[in-house]
Amino acid sequence: EVFIEDETGPFSVKQLSVDIAPGRSEFLEISFLPSEDGEQTTSIIVKTNRPDDEQRIRVSGTGISPKIVVDPVVKFGSVKINPTGSEANDDIKTFFISNETGSEALEIRVLRVGVDDPLQFHIEEPVPTSAAPVIIPKGDVQEVTLRFVPTMDPKELRNRKTGITLTDTLSISSNDVDRKTVKIVLEGEGTVSDLVIPDSLSFKRVK
């Protein structure tokens, strides 16, 4: 009979019972599926049909994984609400997704901006998918470019005399086993035009 000393650990053995003919040998198939980083060990216990015969085989393996690191907040500057023309050129921001402390490649599978409708923040590049993830080698970083375009219904904008702070969430899904989805707060200031429009006009009596 064959046993794993720690049955809840990352090691498993396929054959729990093996018959070995005299003068022959058999192989044991042992699997290692770690759920955390670092070296892990256990023992394979082999008991035979000979009384008090127990053999122990020490096995070990090292778990490796990517480690995603990002800043929790990306802040944009002040941008006019409903920008047009050259006003839309000053609302781009970049940040980095790091795998500098990971021990294998990090796969960025999804980048998604959250809940606002209309969206105030847009992903320029990269645009990964589950079928075509962005690969960040261990020890490397990936630049992500975002665009802030504050948008508001024109009727509501006409009645607004001050700017507004706009926020949303960027979700990053990856193969980091400890942080499968990371969320970043996006924040920017939408400003209104300096043009002042009076509420009413009054003319003098004219012949």
Short mmCIF file of C-alpha atoms in Angstrom, two decimals, residues 7-185:
data_model
loop_
_atom_site.label_atom_id
_atom_site.label_comp_id
_atom_site.label_asym_id
_atom_site.label_seq_id
_atom_site.Cartn_x
_atom_site.Cartn_y
_atom_site.Cartn_z
CA GLU A 7 -3.13 13.92 2.41
CA THR A 8 -4.38 17.54 2.26
CA GLY A 9 -1.13 18.91 0.81
CA PRO A 10 -0.07 19.55 -2.79
CA PHE A 11 1.28 16.04 -3.41
CA SER A 12 -0.73 13.03 -4.56
CA VAL A 13 0.14 9.52 -5.72
CA LYS A 14 -1.77 7.71 -8.46
CA GLN A 15 -1.18 4.11 -7.39
CA LEU A 16 -2.47 3.33 -3.88
CA SER A 17 -1.75 -0.37 -4.22
CA VAL A 18 0.94 -2.06 -6.34
CA ASP A 19 1.72 -5.75 -6.90
CA ILE A 20 5.38 -6.37 -7.67
CA ALA A 21 6.46 -9.80 -8.93
CA PRO A 22 9.78 -11.24 -7.66
CA GLY A 23 12.72 -9.69 -9.52
CA ARG A 24 10.59 -6.89 -11.00
CA SER A 25 10.09 -3.19 -10.23
CA GLU A 26 7.28 -0.66 -10.57
CA PHE A 27 7.16 3.14 -10.91
CA LEU A 28 5.01 5.37 -8.73
CA GLU A 29 3.37 8.41 -10.37
CA ILE A 30 3.45 11.39 -7.98
CA SER A 31 1.79 14.73 -8.77
CA PHE A 32 2.65 18.16 -7.33
CA LEU A 33 0.00 20.90 -7.57
CA PRO A 34 1.05 23.75 -5.25
CA SER A 35 -1.32 26.52 -4.16
CA GLU A 36 1.39 28.77 -2.70
CA ASP A 37 4.98 29.85 -3.37
CA GLY A 38 8.08 28.27 -1.89
CA GLU A 39 9.48 24.83 -1.19
CA GLN A 40 7.08 22.20 0.13
CA THR A 41 7.88 18.70 1.35
CA THR A 42 6.16 15.52 2.52
CA SER A 43 6.81 11.79 2.66
CA ILE A 44 5.50 8.88 0.63
CA ILE A 45 4.84 5.91 2.92
CA VAL A 46 5.13 2.43 1.39
CA LYS A 47 3.89 -0.59 3.38
CA THR A 48 4.45 -4.13 2.13
CA ASN A 49 3.07 -7.55 3.04
CA ARG A 50 6.14 -8.21 5.18
CA PRO A 51 5.43 -7.65 8.90
CA ASP A 52 6.50 -4.23 10.24
CA ASP A 53 7.96 -3.28 6.86
CA GLU A 54 7.43 0.45 6.19
CA GLN A 55 9.52 2.61 3.85
CA ARG A 56 9.45 6.40 3.68
CA ILE A 57 10.40 8.41 0.61
CA ARG A 58 10.92 12.15 1.04
CA VAL A 59 9.54 14.26 -1.81
CA SER A 60 9.76 18.02 -2.32
CA GLY A 61 8.75 20.66 -4.83
CA THR A 62 8.85 24.43 -5.19
CA GLY A 63 5.74 26.43 -6.02
CA ILE A 64 6.18 29.44 -8.29
CA SER A 65 3.65 32.08 -9.33
CA PRO A 66 3.36 35.56 -10.86
CA LYS A 67 2.80 38.55 -8.55
CA ILE A 68 0.78 41.51 -9.82
CA VAL A 69 1.64 44.91 -8.34
CA VAL A 70 -0.19 48.14 -9.25
CA ASP A 71 -0.86 51.53 -7.69
CA PRO A 72 -4.33 51.57 -6.08
CA VAL A 73 -5.32 54.95 -7.60
CA VAL A 74 -4.73 56.64 -10.96
CA LYS A 75 -5.41 60.38 -10.83
CA PHE A 76 -6.01 62.53 -13.89
CA GLY A 77 -5.80 66.28 -14.14
CA SER A 78 -8.62 68.74 -14.78
CA VAL A 79 -10.37 68.39 -18.15
CA LYS A 80 -13.33 70.29 -19.55
CA ILE A 81 -16.58 68.37 -19.59
CA ASN A 82 -17.68 67.37 -23.11
CA PRO A 83 -14.26 68.33 -24.56
CA THR A 84 -13.84 69.00 -28.26
CA GLY A 85 -10.85 69.59 -30.51
CA SER A 86 -7.57 70.32 -28.76
CA GLU A 87 -9.28 70.15 -25.34
CA ALA A 88 -9.27 66.34 -25.64
CA ASN A 89 -5.47 66.10 -25.89
CA ASP A 90 -4.60 66.67 -22.23
CA ASP A 91 -6.54 63.80 -20.66
CA ILE A 92 -4.21 60.81 -21.23
CA LYS A 93 -2.55 58.99 -18.33
CA THR A 94 -0.31 55.93 -18.12
CA PHE A 95 0.41 53.54 -15.26
CA PHE A 96 2.37 50.31 -14.91
CA ILE A 97 1.41 46.74 -14.07
CA SER A 98 4.43 45.10 -12.44
CA ASN A 99 5.53 41.47 -12.19
CA GLU A 100 8.90 42.42 -10.68
CA THR A 101 8.52 40.12 -7.65
CA GLY A 102 6.87 37.20 -9.47
CA SER A 103 8.63 33.92 -10.22
CA GLU A 104 6.90 33.20 -13.55
CA ALA A 105 5.15 35.12 -16.36
CA LEU A 106 2.07 37.17 -15.48
CA GLU A 107 -0.89 36.92 -17.87
CA ILE A 108 -3.22 39.95 -18.01
CA ARG A 109 -6.45 38.48 -19.36
CA VAL A 110 -8.98 41.30 -18.93
CA LEU A 111 -8.82 45.07 -18.44
CA ARG A 112 -12.28 46.52 -17.86
CA VAL A 113 -13.53 49.96 -16.83
CA GLY A 114 -16.48 49.69 -14.47
CA VAL A 115 -19.92 51.05 -13.98
CA ASP A 116 -20.46 54.59 -15.22
CA ASP A 117 -22.68 55.21 -18.23
CA PRO A 118 -21.51 57.04 -20.21
CA LEU A 119 -17.94 55.94 -19.53
CA GLN A 120 -15.66 58.75 -18.39
CA PHE A 121 -12.47 56.68 -18.62
CA HIS A 122 -11.35 54.61 -21.61
CA ILE A 123 -8.63 52.00 -22.13
CA GLU A 124 -6.39 53.00 -25.04
CA GLU A 125 -3.88 50.14 -24.94
CA PRO A 126 -3.26 47.31 -24.46
CA VAL A 127 -6.58 45.50 -24.86
CA PRO A 128 -6.05 41.91 -23.71
CA THR A 129 -8.53 39.02 -23.95
CA SER A 130 -8.66 35.57 -22.39
CA ALA A 131 -7.69 34.12 -25.77
CA ALA A 132 -4.88 36.64 -26.30
CA PRO A 133 -3.61 37.82 -22.89
CA VAL A 134 -0.84 40.36 -22.40
CA ILE A 135 2.23 38.48 -21.12
CA ILE A 136 4.49 40.22 -18.59
CA PRO A 137 7.70 38.21 -18.02
CA LYS A 138 8.97 37.81 -14.48
CA GLY A 139 10.85 40.90 -13.36
CA ASP A 140 9.17 43.10 -15.99
CA VAL A 141 6.40 45.72 -16.22
CA GLN A 142 3.65 46.60 -18.71
CA GLU A 143 2.54 50.14 -19.48
CA VAL A 144 -1.21 50.80 -19.72
CA THR A 145 -2.62 53.95 -21.34
CA LEU A 146 -5.97 55.40 -20.28
CA ARG A 147 -7.99 58.36 -21.57
CA PHE A 148 -10.19 60.60 -19.42
CA VAL A 149 -13.08 62.15 -21.34
CA PRO A 150 -15.57 63.72 -18.90
CA THR A 151 -19.05 63.57 -20.40
CA MET A 152 -22.34 65.01 -19.24
CA ASP A 153 -25.78 65.55 -20.67
CA PRO A 154 -25.73 69.04 -22.29
CA LYS A 155 -28.91 70.09 -20.47
CA GLU A 156 -27.40 69.21 -17.11
CA LEU A 157 -24.11 70.87 -18.05
CA ARG A 158 -25.85 74.20 -18.83
CA ASN A 159 -27.08 74.38 -15.24
CA ARG A 160 -23.72 73.50 -13.67
CA LYS A 161 -21.59 76.38 -12.44
CA THR A 162 -18.74 74.36 -10.85
CA GLY A 163 -16.68 71.33 -11.79
CA ILE A 164 -17.20 67.79 -10.57
CA THR A 165 -14.93 64.96 -9.41
CA LEU A 166 -15.56 61.82 -11.48
CA THR A 167 -14.49 58.34 -10.40
CA ASP A 168 -14.70 54.80 -11.72
CA THR A 169 -13.00 51.43 -11.25
CA LEU A 170 -10.55 49.60 -13.51
CA SER A 171 -10.60 45.81 -12.99
CA ILE A 172 -7.53 43.74 -13.92
CA SER A 173 -7.91 39.95 -14.20
CA SER A 174 -4.75 37.82 -14.29
CA ASN A 175 -3.26 34.42 -13.43
CA ASP A 176 -1.97 35.61 -10.04
CA VAL A 177 -3.42 32.89 -7.79
CA ASP A 178 -3.55 35.21 -4.76
CA ARG A 179 -5.07 38.23 -6.53
CA LYS A 180 -7.06 36.99 -9.51
CA THR A 181 -8.83 40.33 -9.90
CA VAL A 182 -7.31 43.65 -8.83
CA LYS A 183 -9.30 46.90 -8.82
CA ILE A 184 -7.87 50.39 -9.29
CA VAL A 185 -9.71 53.64 -8.58
#
